[in-house]
Amino acid sequence: FLCSELFVPRLNGIHRYLWLAGWNESVHPLHWHLMVKRKIVVTEDPDMHLVCTDQAIFVKPLPISLLNYHVYLHHLSNHDTLSAAARGFLRTYSRLVIHESDFLLAQQHYLLPSSMKWLDWSLLSAQFTVIPINSVNRRYRYGELRLSRLNLIYRVWCGRLMYFRLHRSYTAYFANQYKGSLVLFAYTTVIHTALQTMLNAEDSCLNLVLCRVSLWFGTLTIIFVVISVMFQTLYLLIVFLFNLQATL
């Protein structure tokens, strides 16, 4: 039971690349996430604990068993890997819940037991704060991790489509993927329009230079659009086949 609650095999598997997804020990308190318009989303997957997007942060509730000294003494103290994961997890909570407002938010989202009092938590979290960083699971040497970066790491270095699929439909997924392409298309359109306007000038020398620039820029734009469409089509096919295989 404790293994499924604490082990983070996926994140440990890509630990060497986690610097791309987050900063060392960067964990903000819960109230801060509300300040930057993020939702607090409960997850039971330890691999998703402190994974965030622009709109949400995933937080795993604190298992009550970790607050029981007898459980720690009999099940964790003699298991180095498990105890390191437990220490790292508890250490994150000492940074998530700092103020009483964080404590109330944690209880509202069922992250902490409703029967616990603020004073009790203050005394308890003070012990978690002093846990040395070199004694925790290596995943917890990093704090919050960007989901978009984790997905990128999985695509490039793991040969997988994504770490976690946030969108449950093709429409929503590809609408999010095409945002960057639309911005690039807008900039390209503005540049083409500016070049066309400048070509209408009467300066022949300037027109000669602009003609060459326009020719090269137009050619590169066409090549880019063709490659982009081919790539997006291929990627859509791969996503479809991956999902089809998963359902068989």
JSON list of C-alpha atoms in Angstrom, two decimals, residues 67 177 190 237:
[
{"chain": "A", "resi": 67, "resn": "LEU", "atom": "CA", "xyz": [1.37, 10.83, 10.37]},
{"chain": "A", "resi": 177, "resn": "GLN", "atom": "CA", "xyz": [-1.07, 22.25, -30.13]},
{"chain": "A", "resi": 190, "resn": "VAL", "atom": "CA", "xyz": [2.52, 40.77, -41.16]},
{"chain": "A", "resi": 237, "resn": "LEU", "atom": "CA", "xyz": [-1.82, 9.57, -37.25]}
]
